Short mmCIF file of C-alpha atoms and ligand atoms in Angstrom, two decimals:
data_model
loop_
_atom_site.label_atom_id
_atom_site.label_comp_id
_atom_site.label_asym_id
_atom_site.label_seq_id
_atom_site.Cartn_x
_atom_site.Cartn_y
_atom_site.Cartn_z
CA UNK A 20 19.77 -19.78 3.79
CA UNK A 21 19.78 -16.94 1.47
CA UNK A 22 18.64 -13.62 2.43
CA UNK A 23 15.29 -14.48 -0.01
CA UNK A 24 14.33 -17.51 1.90
CA UNK A 25 13.96 -15.71 5.02
CA UNK A 26 11.58 -13.34 3.70
CA UNK A 27 9.28 -16.30 2.24
CA UNK A 28 6.33 -15.56 4.79
CA UNK A 29 4.36 -19.53 5.80
CA UNK A 30 0.98 -18.63 4.68
CA UNK A 31 -1.08 -16.59 2.18
CA UNK A 32 -4.96 -18.31 3.44
CA UNK A 33 -4.64 -16.62 7.52
CA UNK A 34 -4.45 -12.77 7.17
CA UNK A 35 -4.32 -10.59 10.42
CA UNK A 36 -4.02 -6.88 11.56
CA UNK A 37 0.32 -5.32 11.66
CA UNK A 38 0.41 -3.63 14.01
CA UNK A 39 4.34 -2.59 16.12
CA UNK A 40 5.35 -6.18 13.68
CA UNK A 41 2.95 -8.10 15.79
CA UNK A 42 0.43 -10.72 13.85
CA UNK A 43 -3.15 -9.65 14.94
CA UNK A 44 -6.19 -10.46 15.07
CA UNK A 45 -9.37 -9.02 16.16
CA UNK A 46 -12.93 -10.25 17.90
CA UNK A 47 -14.98 -10.02 15.01
CA UNK A 48 -13.35 -10.31 11.21
CA UNK A 49 -15.36 -9.88 8.01
CA UNK A 50 -14.20 -10.99 4.38
CA UNK A 51 -14.17 -10.01 1.05
CA UNK A 52 -15.54 -11.40 -2.48
CA UNK A 53 -13.12 -12.65 -5.30
CA UNK A 54 -15.13 -10.74 -8.26
CA UNK A 55 -14.66 -13.66 -10.70
CA UNK A 56 -16.80 -16.00 -8.91
CA UNK A 57 -18.82 -14.22 -6.17
CA UNK A 58 -16.64 -16.67 -3.50
CA UNK A 59 -15.85 -15.52 -0.13
CA UNK A 60 -12.27 -14.34 0.22
CA UNK A 61 -10.21 -15.66 3.83
CA UNK A 62 -11.45 -13.76 6.56
CA UNK A 63 -9.35 -10.52 7.37
CA UNK A 64 -9.88 -8.69 10.80
CA UNK A 65 -12.44 -5.82 11.42
CA UNK A 66 -10.51 -3.04 13.61
CA UNK A 67 -11.96 -1.06 16.42
CA UNK A 68 -11.06 2.11 17.35
CA UNK A 69 -8.68 0.32 20.13
CA UNK A 70 -6.75 -1.04 17.26
CA UNK A 71 -6.30 2.54 15.61
CA UNK A 72 -5.01 3.82 18.61
CA UNK A 73 -2.59 0.96 19.27
CA UNK A 74 -1.39 0.92 15.39
CA UNK A 75 -0.81 5.36 16.12
CA UNK A 76 0.64 4.75 19.49
CA UNK A 77 3.74 2.46 17.84
CA UNK A 78 4.12 4.52 14.64
CA UNK A 79 4.53 7.75 16.81
CA UNK A 80 6.70 5.69 19.36
CA UNK A 81 9.56 4.90 16.36
CA UNK A 82 9.47 8.11 14.78
CA UNK A 83 12.00 9.45 16.66
CA UNK A 84 14.42 6.36 15.87
CA UNK A 85 13.39 5.66 12.37
CA UNK A 86 13.30 9.85 11.54
CA UNK A 87 16.83 10.45 13.08
CA UNK A 88 18.67 7.50 10.09
CA UNK A 89 20.57 8.92 7.74
CA UNK A 90 18.99 8.23 3.92
CA UNK A 91 21.28 5.80 3.10
CA UNK A 92 19.86 4.12 6.05
CA UNK A 93 16.62 4.40 5.99
CA UNK A 94 17.00 3.23 1.18
CA UNK A 95 18.93 0.25 2.44
CA UNK A 96 15.74 -0.78 4.61
CA UNK A 97 13.77 -0.33 1.59
CA UNK A 98 15.68 -2.17 -0.48
CA UNK A 99 15.94 -5.09 2.19
CA UNK A 100 11.83 -4.43 1.15
CA UNK A 101 11.98 -4.59 -2.52
CA UNK A 102 14.16 -7.74 -1.85
CA UNK A 103 11.21 -9.55 0.26
CA UNK A 104 7.85 -8.38 -1.73
CA UNK A 105 10.27 -9.94 -5.00
CA UNK A 106 10.90 -13.16 -3.32
CA UNK A 107 6.81 -13.93 -2.55
CA UNK A 108 5.87 -12.30 -6.01
CA UNK A 109 4.11 -15.60 -7.32
CA UNK A 110 2.40 -15.94 -4.80
CA UNK A 111 1.52 -12.11 -3.63
CA UNK A 112 0.96 -12.05 -8.10
CA UNK A 113 -1.51 -15.20 -7.31
CA UNK A 114 -3.52 -13.62 -4.23
CA UNK A 115 -3.61 -10.17 -5.77
CA UNK A 116 -5.48 -11.52 -8.67
CA UNK A 117 -7.76 -13.34 -7.18
CA UNK A 118 -9.04 -10.45 -4.14
CA UNK A 119 -8.42 -7.48 -7.22
CA UNK A 120 -9.99 -9.69 -10.43
CA UNK A 121 -6.76 -9.08 -12.47
CA UNK A 122 -5.54 -11.97 -14.99
CA UNK A 123 -2.02 -12.97 -13.98
CA UNK A 124 -0.68 -10.18 -16.84
CA UNK A 125 -2.57 -7.28 -15.01
CA UNK A 126 -1.74 -8.99 -11.29
CA UNK A 127 2.03 -9.62 -12.40
CA UNK A 128 2.46 -6.17 -13.79
CA UNK A 129 1.45 -4.83 -10.03
CA UNK A 130 3.35 -6.61 -8.43
CA UNK A 131 6.51 -6.09 -10.29
CA UNK A 132 5.47 -2.43 -10.11
CA UNK A 133 5.40 -2.64 -6.44
CA UNK A 134 8.98 -3.74 -6.69
CA UNK A 135 10.08 -1.09 -9.42
CA UNK A 136 8.53 1.56 -7.30
CA UNK A 137 10.15 0.51 -4.21
CA UNK A 138 13.64 0.27 -6.06
CA UNK A 139 13.56 3.55 -7.48
CA UNK A 140 11.82 5.90 -4.40
CA UNK A 141 14.91 4.31 -2.37
CA UNK A 142 17.66 6.56 -5.06
CA UNK A 143 16.23 9.66 -4.81
CA UNK A 144 17.67 11.91 -1.58
CA UNK A 145 16.38 15.03 -0.36
CA UNK A 146 18.91 17.68 -0.05
CA UNK A 147 19.46 20.95 1.77
CA UNK A 148 19.15 23.89 -0.27
CA UNK A 149 21.57 26.99 0.92
CA UNK A 150 19.75 30.29 0.06
CA UNK A 151 21.81 32.83 1.44
CA UNK A 152 24.98 32.79 2.78
CA UNK A 153 26.91 36.87 3.57
CA UNK A 154 29.54 37.26 5.76
CA UNK A 155 26.58 37.08 8.95
CA UNK A 156 24.28 34.62 7.98
CA UNK A 157 23.72 31.37 6.02
CA UNK A 158 20.24 30.46 5.47
CA UNK A 159 18.88 27.04 4.78
CA UNK A 160 16.09 25.18 4.01
CA UNK A 161 15.26 21.59 4.54
CA UNK A 162 12.56 18.81 3.89
CA UNK A 163 12.21 17.09 7.50
CA UNK A 164 9.21 14.60 8.03
CA UNK A 165 6.28 15.30 9.61
CA UNK A 166 5.61 11.96 11.86
CA UNK A 167 2.84 9.31 11.48
CA UNK A 168 1.60 9.20 7.77
CA UNK A 169 -1.71 7.54 6.67
CA UNK A 170 -2.08 5.58 3.53
CA UNK A 171 -6.39 5.14 2.34
CA UNK A 172 -6.31 3.55 -0.33
CA UNK A 173 -8.56 1.97 -3.43
CA UNK A 174 -9.53 -1.16 -4.45
CA UNK A 175 -8.46 -1.01 -7.96
CA UNK A 176 -4.20 -1.22 -7.36
CA UNK A 177 -4.75 -2.53 -4.28
CA UNK A 178 -0.81 -2.94 -3.78
CA UNK A 179 0.91 -0.15 -5.65
CA UNK A 180 -0.89 2.95 -4.43
CA UNK A 181 -0.34 1.16 -1.01
CA UNK A 182 3.26 0.60 -2.47
CA UNK A 183 3.93 4.30 -3.69
CA UNK A 184 2.85 6.06 -0.34
CA UNK A 185 4.55 4.20 2.26
CA UNK A 186 8.53 3.70 -0.08
CA UNK A 187 8.13 7.67 -0.19
CA UNK A 188 6.40 8.27 3.39
CA UNK A 189 9.28 5.66 4.96
CA UNK A 190 12.09 6.98 2.77
CA UNK A 191 11.31 10.77 4.12
CA UNK A 192 11.62 9.44 7.90
CA UNK A 193 7.88 9.26 7.97
CA UNK A 194 6.11 5.86 9.58
CA UNK A 195 3.56 4.48 7.80
CA UNK A 196 -0.36 2.95 8.56
CA UNK A 197 -1.70 1.41 5.24
CA UNK A 198 -5.67 1.33 5.26
CA UNK A 199 -6.65 -0.81 1.96
CA UNK A 200 -10.00 -1.01 0.57
CA UNK A 201 -12.59 -3.04 2.36
CA UNK A 202 -12.95 -4.60 -0.87
CA UNK A 203 -9.54 -5.51 -1.44
CA UNK A 204 -7.57 -6.41 2.75
CA UNK A 205 -5.99 -9.35 1.25
CA UNK A 206 -2.80 -8.82 -0.15
CA UNK A 207 -2.48 -5.47 1.72
CA UNK A 208 -2.33 -7.44 4.91
CA UNK A 209 0.64 -10.00 3.56
CA UNK A 210 2.75 -7.54 2.28
CA UNK A 211 2.52 -5.67 6.43
CA UNK A 212 3.81 -9.49 7.06
CA UNK A 213 6.86 -8.38 5.11
CA UNK A 214 7.21 -5.24 6.04
CA UNK A 215 7.28 -6.38 9.43
CA UNK A 216 10.11 -9.22 8.42
CA UNK A 217 11.98 -5.77 7.62
CA UNK A 218 11.40 -3.19 9.21
CA UNK A 219 11.97 -1.80 13.35
CA UNK A 220 8.74 -2.54 15.17
CA UNK A 221 5.95 0.88 14.11
CA UNK A 222 7.41 1.97 11.18
CA UNK A 223 4.67 0.13 8.72
CA UNK A 224 1.48 -0.89 10.20
CA UNK A 225 -1.49 -2.27 8.06
CA UNK A 226 -4.96 -2.86 9.57
CA UNK A 227 -8.05 -3.95 7.63
CA UNK A 228 -12.01 -2.79 8.06
CA UNK A 229 -15.16 -2.14 7.34
CA UNK A 230 -16.22 1.30 5.57
CA UNK A 231 -16.39 2.94 9.58
CA UNK A 232 -12.29 2.64 10.11
CA UNK A 233 -11.17 5.56 7.39
CA UNK A 234 -12.74 8.57 8.92
CA UNK A 235 -11.05 7.52 12.74
CA UNK A 236 -7.86 8.17 10.43
CA UNK A 237 -8.92 11.34 9.25
CA UNK A 238 -9.64 12.29 12.75
CA UNK A 239 -6.68 10.87 15.18
CA UNK A 240 -5.06 13.36 16.77
CA UNK A 241 -2.12 10.91 17.12
CA UNK A 242 -1.95 11.58 12.70
CA UNK A 243 0.00 14.24 11.20
CA UNK A 244 -1.02 13.08 7.25
CA UNK A 245 -2.94 11.71 5.51
CA UNK A 246 -2.07 10.48 1.83
CA UNK A 247 -6.22 9.35 0.53
CA UNK A 248 -6.43 8.07 -3.35
CA UNK A 249 -10.10 7.64 -4.53
CA UNK A 250 -13.09 9.26 -5.56
CA UNK A 251 -13.36 13.01 -5.61
CA UNK A 252 -16.44 12.91 -3.38
CA UNK A 253 -14.83 10.36 -0.66
CA UNK A 254 -11.46 12.67 -1.07
CA UNK A 255 -13.84 15.84 -0.19
CA UNK A 256 -15.28 14.35 2.87
CA UNK A 257 -11.15 13.49 4.19
CA UNK A 258 -10.07 16.77 3.42
CA UNK A 259 -13.19 17.92 5.44
CA UNK A 260 -11.94 15.66 8.19
CA UNK A 261 -8.22 16.49 8.23
CA UNK A 262 -8.61 20.44 9.13
CA UNK A 263 -9.86 19.38 12.16
CA UNK A 264 -6.65 19.34 13.54
CA UNK A 265 -5.07 20.48 10.32
CA UNK A 266 -3.38 17.00 9.18
CA UNK A 267 -1.16 17.58 5.91
CA UNK A 268 -2.56 15.92 3.35
CA UNK A 269 -2.57 14.95 -0.61
CA UNK A 270 -5.52 13.67 -2.34
CA UNK A 271 -5.44 11.56 -5.99
CA UNK A 272 -8.63 11.76 -7.05
CA UNK A 273 -10.83 10.29 -10.07
CA UNK A 274 -10.13 11.28 -13.45
CA UNK A 275 -12.37 11.57 -16.81
CA UNK A 276 -9.32 11.62 -19.18
CA UNK A 277 -10.30 12.52 -23.17
CA UNK A 278 -7.70 11.37 -25.67
CA UNK A 279 -7.87 13.18 -29.15
CA UNK A 280 -7.02 11.16 -32.20
CA UNK A 281 -5.72 13.33 -35.20
CA UNK A 282 -6.72 12.27 -38.70
CA UNK A 283 -3.08 11.70 -39.86
CA UNK A 284 -2.62 8.66 -37.32
CA UNK A 285 -1.32 5.50 -38.48
CA UNK A 286 -4.90 3.54 -37.11
CA UNK A 287 -3.23 -0.22 -37.70
CA UNK A 288 -1.45 0.98 -34.96
CA UNK A 289 -3.03 3.91 -32.88
CA UNK A 290 -6.56 1.86 -32.85
CA UNK A 291 -5.55 -1.08 -30.64
CA UNK A 292 -3.27 1.23 -28.38
CA UNK A 293 -6.77 2.89 -27.58
CA UNK A 294 -8.81 0.01 -27.02
CA UNK A 295 -6.09 -1.09 -24.20
CA UNK A 296 -5.69 2.19 -23.11
CA UNK A 297 -10.15 2.44 -22.97
CA UNK A 298 -10.34 -1.60 -21.10
CA UNK A 299 -7.01 -1.35 -18.98
CA UNK A 300 -8.09 -3.03 -15.59
CA UNK A 301 -12.24 -3.48 -17.50
CA UNK A 302 -11.86 0.87 -17.20
CA UNK A 303 -11.31 0.58 -13.03
CA UNK A 304 -8.23 2.91 -14.08
CA UNK A 305 -8.01 5.92 -12.66
CA UNK A 306 -6.19 7.54 -15.45
CA UNK A 307 -8.01 5.05 -18.44
CA UNK A 308 -8.79 6.77 -21.31
CA UNK A 309 -12.85 7.66 -20.96
CA UNK A 310 -13.22 10.24 -23.42
CA UNK A 311 -12.14 9.63 -26.94
CA UNK A 312 -12.41 12.41 -29.54
CA UNK A 313 -11.88 10.94 -32.84
CA UNK A 314 -11.34 13.30 -35.19
CA UNK A 315 -14.61 12.59 -38.42
CA UNK A 316 -12.30 12.15 -41.41
CA UNK A 317 -11.32 9.23 -39.51
CA UNK A 318 -13.77 8.56 -37.35
CA UNK A 319 -15.89 5.93 -38.92
CA UNK A 320 -12.27 3.34 -39.52
CA UNK A 321 -10.72 3.85 -35.91
CA UNK A 322 -13.58 2.92 -34.19
CA UNK A 323 -14.07 -0.07 -36.78
CA UNK A 324 -10.51 -0.42 -35.96
CA UNK A 325 -10.83 -0.35 -32.12
CA UNK A 326 -13.98 -2.82 -31.72
CA UNK A 327 -12.37 -5.24 -34.42
CA UNK A 328 -9.30 -5.29 -32.18
CA UNK A 329 -11.00 -5.66 -28.71
CA UNK A 330 -13.14 -8.56 -30.57
CA UNK A 331 -10.17 -10.01 -31.43
CA UNK A 332 -8.27 -9.60 -29.07
CA UNK A 333 -8.60 -8.77 -25.99
CA UNK A 334 -10.00 -11.73 -23.72
CA UNK A 335 -12.29 -11.19 -20.81
CA UNK A 336 -11.54 -13.95 -18.39
CA UNK A 337 -11.40 -14.83 -14.07
CA UNK A 338 -7.91 -14.21 -12.41
CA UNK A 339 -6.57 -17.62 -13.03
CA UNK A 340 -6.44 -17.07 -16.86
CA UNK A 341 -2.62 -16.27 -18.33
CA UNK A 342 -4.30 -15.35 -21.74
CA UNK A 343 -7.30 -12.88 -20.53
CA UNK A 344 -5.53 -9.67 -20.58
CA UNK A 345 -9.02 -8.19 -18.12
CA UNK A 346 -11.07 -9.84 -16.22
CA UNK A 347 -14.28 -8.66 -14.17
CA UNK A 348 -15.71 -5.73 -12.53
CA UNK A 349 -13.82 -5.69 -8.87
CA UNK A 350 -16.83 -5.47 -6.25
CA UNK A 351 -20.90 -5.15 -6.08
CA UNK A 352 -21.03 -1.66 -5.75
CA UNK A 353 -18.95 -0.78 -9.07
CA UNK A 354 -20.93 -3.25 -10.83
CA UNK A 355 -24.09 -2.08 -9.32
CA UNK A 356 -23.38 1.30 -11.18
CA UNK A 357 -22.31 0.31 -13.84
CA UNK A 358 -25.30 -1.82 -14.73
CA UNK A 359 -27.03 1.02 -14.30
CA UNK A 360 -25.10 2.79 -17.18
CA UNK A 361 -25.53 0.93 -19.52
CA UNK A 362 -29.27 0.47 -18.82
CA UNK A 363 -28.74 3.23 -19.77
CA UNK A 364 -28.43 3.20 -23.85
CA UNK A 365 -31.93 1.92 -24.20
CA UNK A 366 -33.11 4.55 -22.19
CA UNK A 367 -31.48 7.47 -23.99
CA UNK A 368 -31.25 6.02 -27.28
CA UNK A 369 -27.24 5.90 -27.12
CA UNK A 370 -26.02 4.11 -29.88
CA UNK A 371 -24.31 0.91 -28.79
CA UNK A 372 -21.39 -0.80 -30.97
CA UNK A 373 -20.71 -4.17 -29.50
CA UNK A 374 -17.42 -5.75 -29.28
CA UNK A 375 -17.72 -8.36 -27.01
CA UNK A 376 -16.84 -10.95 -29.45
CA UNK A 377 -16.58 -14.65 -28.76
CA UNK A 378 -14.23 -13.78 -26.22
CA UNK A 379 -16.92 -12.55 -23.29
CA UNK A 380 -18.49 -15.12 -21.56
CA UNK A 381 -16.22 -18.22 -20.72
CA UNK A 382 -15.68 -19.05 -17.23
CA UNK A 383 -18.39 -16.33 -15.48
CA UNK A 384 -20.31 -17.46 -13.82
CA UNK A 385 -21.14 -15.90 -10.80
CA UNK A 386 -18.57 -13.27 -11.51
CA UNK A 387 -19.01 -9.47 -11.65
CA UNK A 388 -18.75 -9.13 -15.74
CA UNK A 389 -20.10 -6.80 -18.16
CA UNK A 390 -18.87 -6.87 -22.04
CA UNK A 391 -17.25 -4.48 -23.24
CA UNK A 392 -19.34 -1.73 -25.09
CA UNK A 393 -17.94 1.66 -27.31
CA UNK A 394 -21.19 4.18 -27.28
CA UNK A 395 -21.12 5.84 -30.70
CA UNK A 396 -20.81 9.37 -30.51
CA UNK A 397 -23.87 10.39 -27.58
CA UNK A 398 -24.71 14.10 -27.06
CA UNK A 399 -21.75 15.78 -25.29
CA UNK A 400 -23.91 16.55 -22.24
CA UNK A 401 -24.68 12.46 -21.49
CA UNK A 402 -23.75 10.67 -18.82
CA UNK A 403 -21.46 8.53 -20.65
CA UNK A 404 -19.58 11.28 -21.34
CA UNK A 405 -19.91 13.78 -17.98
CA UNK A 406 -19.32 10.99 -15.22
CA UNK A 407 -16.41 8.93 -15.03
CA UNK A 408 -17.52 5.21 -16.08
CA UNK A 409 -15.07 3.84 -14.46
CA UNK A 410 -16.34 0.43 -16.55
CA UNK A 411 -16.02 -1.20 -20.08
CA UNK A 412 -18.43 0.85 -21.71
CA UNK A 413 -16.46 4.04 -23.35
CA UNK A 414 -18.31 6.70 -25.62
CA UNK A 415 -15.98 8.05 -28.81
CA UNK A 416 -16.86 10.57 -29.95
CA UNK A 417 -16.12 13.64 -33.23
CA UNK A 418 -14.52 16.06 -33.35
CA UNK A 419 -13.51 18.54 -36.67
CA UNK A 420 -11.24 21.72 -34.83
CA UNK A 421 -8.89 21.74 -32.46
CA UNK A 422 -9.63 24.85 -30.78
CA UNK A 423 -13.40 23.22 -30.08
CA UNK A 424 -11.82 19.75 -29.02
CA UNK A 425 -9.92 21.17 -26.68
CA UNK A 426 -12.11 22.84 -25.11
CA UNK A 427 -14.37 19.73 -24.99
CA UNK A 428 -11.80 17.74 -23.20
CA UNK A 429 -11.06 21.01 -21.05
CA UNK A 430 -15.15 20.70 -20.39
CA UNK A 431 -15.21 18.97 -16.93
CA UNK A 432 -13.57 19.82 -12.88
CA UNK A 433 -11.73 16.86 -13.57
CA UNK A 434 -7.63 16.96 -14.90
CA UNK A 435 -6.10 14.12 -14.02
CA UNK A 436 -4.92 13.01 -17.08
CA UNK A 437 -4.88 13.13 -21.13
CA UNK A 438 -3.09 12.15 -24.41
CA UNK A 439 -3.04 13.45 -27.88
CA UNK A 440 -2.70 10.60 -31.06
CA UNK A 441 -1.19 12.45 -34.23
CA UNK A 442 1.48 11.80 -37.25
CA UNK A 443 2.27 15.36 -37.11
CA UNK A 444 4.51 15.18 -33.55
CA UNK A 445 5.09 18.76 -32.84
CA UNK A 446 1.14 19.55 -33.78
CA UNK A 447 -0.03 16.40 -30.97
CA UNK A 448 2.97 17.98 -28.77
CA UNK A 449 0.89 21.72 -28.65
CA UNK A 450 -2.46 19.90 -27.95
CA UNK A 451 -1.44 18.25 -25.37
CA UNK A 452 0.15 21.68 -23.44
CA UNK A 453 -3.39 23.06 -24.03
CA UNK A 454 -5.22 19.98 -21.99
CA UNK A 455 -5.84 20.62 -18.07
CA UNK A 456 -4.44 17.83 -16.76
CA UNK A 457 -1.70 16.18 -14.09
CA UNK A 458 -0.29 14.07 -17.24
CA UNK A 459 -0.59 14.68 -20.81
CA UNK A 460 1.41 11.85 -23.33
CA UNK A 461 1.78 12.11 -27.07
CA UNK A 462 1.20 9.67 -28.84
CA UNK A 463 2.40 7.03 -25.33
CA UNK A 464 1.04 5.41 -23.67
CA UNK A 465 -0.11 6.12 -20.78
CA UNK A 466 2.66 5.69 -18.20
CA UNK A 467 3.52 6.55 -14.33
CA UNK A 468 6.71 5.42 -12.63
CA UNK A 469 8.67 6.26 -9.43
CA UNK A 470 11.03 8.40 -11.40
CA UNK A 471 7.63 11.48 -12.40
CA UNK A 472 5.38 13.21 -10.71
CA UNK A 473 2.14 12.60 -11.13
CA UNK A 474 -0.91 14.62 -10.00
CA UNK A 475 -4.56 15.85 -9.88
CA UNK A 476 -5.60 18.98 -11.70
CA UNK A 477 -9.28 20.32 -10.54
CA UNK A 478 -11.10 18.41 -8.89
CA UNK A 479 -8.95 15.58 -9.22
CA UNK A 480 -6.50 15.98 -6.52
CA UNK A 481 -4.43 17.91 -4.31
CA UNK A 482 -0.43 17.31 -4.52
CA UNK A 483 1.79 15.14 -5.83
CA UNK A 484 3.35 11.59 -5.88
CA UNK A 485 5.91 9.40 -7.45
CA UNK A 486 9.67 12.09 -8.07
CA UNK A 487 11.03 14.18 -5.81
CA UNK A 488 7.38 15.69 -5.81
CA UNK A 489 6.50 13.01 -3.94
CA UNK A 490 8.52 13.47 -1.43
CA UNK A 491 8.40 16.89 -0.80
CA UNK A 492 4.74 15.81 -0.05
CA UNK A 493 5.61 13.90 3.41
CA UNK A 494 8.21 16.92 4.74
CA UNK A 495 7.49 20.30 6.54
CA UNK A 496 9.81 23.19 5.69
CA UNK A 497 12.74 23.78 8.05
CA UNK A 498 14.14 27.06 7.33
CA UNK A 499 17.28 27.00 9.60
CA UNK A 500 19.31 30.92 9.98
CA UNK A 501 22.43 31.03 11.14
CA UNK A 502 24.45 33.52 12.31
CA UNK A 503 27.96 33.20 11.73
CA UNK A 504 29.26 33.31 14.89
CA UNK A 505 31.72 35.57 14.36
CA UNK A 506 29.18 38.30 13.60
CA UNK A 507 27.80 37.82 17.34
CA UNK A 508 30.05 36.70 19.70
CA UNK A 509 33.10 37.67 17.96
CA UNK A 510 34.80 34.62 17.64
P1 NAD B 609 -13.30 5.32 -2.71
O1 NAD B 609 -13.70 7.42 -2.89
O2 NAD B 609 -15.29 5.00 -1.70
O3 NAD B 609 -12.62 4.47 -1.12
C1 NAD B 609 -11.01 5.27 -1.35
C2 NAD B 609 -10.80 5.09 -0.18
O4 NAD B 609 -10.94 5.10 1.02
C3 NAD B 609 -10.76 2.75 0.71
O5 NAD B 609 -9.94 2.31 1.50
C4 NAD B 609 -12.37 3.52 1.28
O6 NAD B 609 -12.80 2.55 2.46
C5 NAD B 609 -11.86 5.43 2.21
N1 NAD B 609 -12.87 5.58 2.40
C6 NAD B 609 -14.19 5.68 2.25
N2 NAD B 609 -15.04 6.74 3.01
C7 NAD B 609 -14.02 7.30 4.07
C8 NAD B 609 -13.66 8.44 4.21
N3 NAD B 609 -14.97 8.90 4.62
N4 NAD B 609 -12.64 8.81 4.91
C9 NAD B 609 -11.85 7.97 4.75
N5 NAD B 609 -11.37 7.32 3.70
C10 NAD B 609 -12.73 6.90 3.88
O7 NAD B 609 -12.79 5.07 -4.15
P2 NAD B 609 -12.16 3.35 -4.87
O8 NAD B 609 -14.56 3.38 -4.98
O9 NAD B 609 -11.52 2.73 -3.32
O10 NAD B 609 -11.47 3.77 -5.70
C11 NAD B 609 -12.06 4.41 -7.14
C12 NAD B 609 -11.90 5.31 -6.99
O11 NAD B 609 -10.67 6.07 -7.01
C13 NAD B 609 -12.11 6.75 -8.76
O12 NAD B 609 -12.94 7.77 -8.92
C14 NAD B 609 -10.48 6.30 -9.29
O13 NAD B 609 -10.58 7.20 -10.27
C15 NAD B 609 -9.85 6.81 -7.91
N6 NAD B 609 -8.91 7.02 -8.18
C16 NAD B 609 -7.41 7.35 -8.95
C17 NAD B 609 -6.23 7.02 -8.70
C18 NAD B 609 -5.85 8.45 -8.46
O14 NAD B 609 -4.18 8.05 -8.67
N7 NAD B 609 -5.49 9.47 -9.22
C19 NAD B 609 -6.01 6.09 -8.74
C20 NAD B 609 -6.91 4.76 -8.01
C21 NAD B 609 -7.95 5.17 -8.34
#
C-alpha cells in the first residue's frame, strides 16, 4: 500500500471531535445546513467545557516534545499532512462544497489552496539574528513558540483559513486547536482526522460546537494564543477576552475594499475581472471588491460591461453544479442580513441594475440564493457604501478627481485590501500606494498565498498571516545575552 492509501479516510458521513488523536463524539450533537438546498448536514459534536479542557490539556502535554523538534522535523510532518489532504481531495471538495455552498470550481480552489499553503509554509525557516558581537558578549534574537494556539475560523473559507493558521502554528513549534464556525464544521473535522493520522498525539485537535464554544477558548488560562478570523464586532470581543490572561492574538477581520478604475483601462478585459472580484463566492469574501469607483468618462460603458459579463458568464448554481461559478449565501443569518439590505433598494430609492440574467434561478428551491445586483451610483453615505455588505449586491460609484477618489476610498474604518486598475501602470501604482489597506493590487486580481503576509489596517485587524510575518506572529521573542566566557571566567 502506498503512502497516499494510508491516508485515505473511510467515511465522510460520520463526524467526531479530534482530541489527543482520539475521535470522540458528545452526548448532544447538532448539525449545520446545506445552503444550496436548506437540508440538514450530518450531525457533528456539540462540545462542552469538559471537551475544551481535555483538548487544551492534550495540546499542553504535546507541546514540550513538539516544540523540541527541529524546524526541519516539523516541516517533514507538515509535508506528510499535505500528502494526506491531497490524497482525500476529491471527497474534501465535495464535502466543502456541500457545507459552504461552493460549486466545484470554488471548492476545488480552496482545497488545492490548502495543500499549497501547507507546502509553501513548510519551506520557511525562522533564523536567529546576531544583533551584537563584541569581545565581551554575543547578543542573539530568536523566535520561540508560544504554547497552545487556537484558530477560530469563519464560515466563508472553512478549510483554508484553518490551514493557514495550523501550518504556521505547527511549523513554529506550537500545538493547535481548530475551532470551526458552527455554520461549517464538517470539513474541518475531517481535516482533523487526517491530522490525527500524521501528527503526534495532541499536536492538532479539532472541536465543533455552537456559538458558546469560542468564548471558552478565549477565556481559557491554558491557551496562549488566539488566531481569529471573522467579523470586526467579534474580533473586538476576542481582544477583550484575551486581555484576561494576556493571551497573544492575531485578528483578521472584515473589509470594505475599494476598486478604483481609471479611464484608460481596457474595458473589455478589466470589466470581467471586476465582476468576478466583486462576486467571488457570491461576494462573501473579506477581500472581495465591495465599492467600485469608476472614472466618470467611462462610467456608463464600464458598468454596462460589468453587468453584461455577469449576465452572460457568471452562472449561479448549487454546490454540485460544475458549470456554476458562484453559489448561494452560506447561511440563514447572512441571508437575512442581505435580504434587509436588498429591501433598502426601494426604501432608499437606489437604482438597481438588473444583472441576474438567465443563469439565475436554476435548481435553487430551498437554498439561500440571492440575485446578483449592482447599485448605480448610490450616495457615498448610504449603507451599501459604508458597511461591508458581504453578498452579491455591489455599489458602482463615479469619480473624477484622483485626490477625491483616494479620500473616498480611505474614508472607512476598514483597511483590508484595495485595488487600482489603469493603463498607466505607474499612475495606478502611485494611487495604490496612497490607499490605507494591508494588501493593494495594481491591475491584479485579489491574491494571497503562503509567501506574502496579509493583514488589516485600522479596524480590519491586528497582526498578519502568511509569509515570515505570519510565522513570527506565532512566536515570543527571546533575546539571549551571552558573555564570552573569557571575560568572566578567564578561560
Ligand atoms: P463571526 O465573527 O461571526 O465568527 C467568526 C468565528 O468566531 C466563528 O467561528 C464563531 O463561532 C466565533 N465566535 C463568535 N463569537 C465569538 C466570541 N465571542 N468569542 C470567540 N469566538 C467567537 O464571523 P463570520 O460571520 O463567521 O465571518 C464573516 C466575517 O469574517 C466577515 O466580516 C469577513 O470579512 C471576515 N473575514 C475576514 C478575513 C480576513 O482574512 N481578514 C477572512 C475571512 C472572513
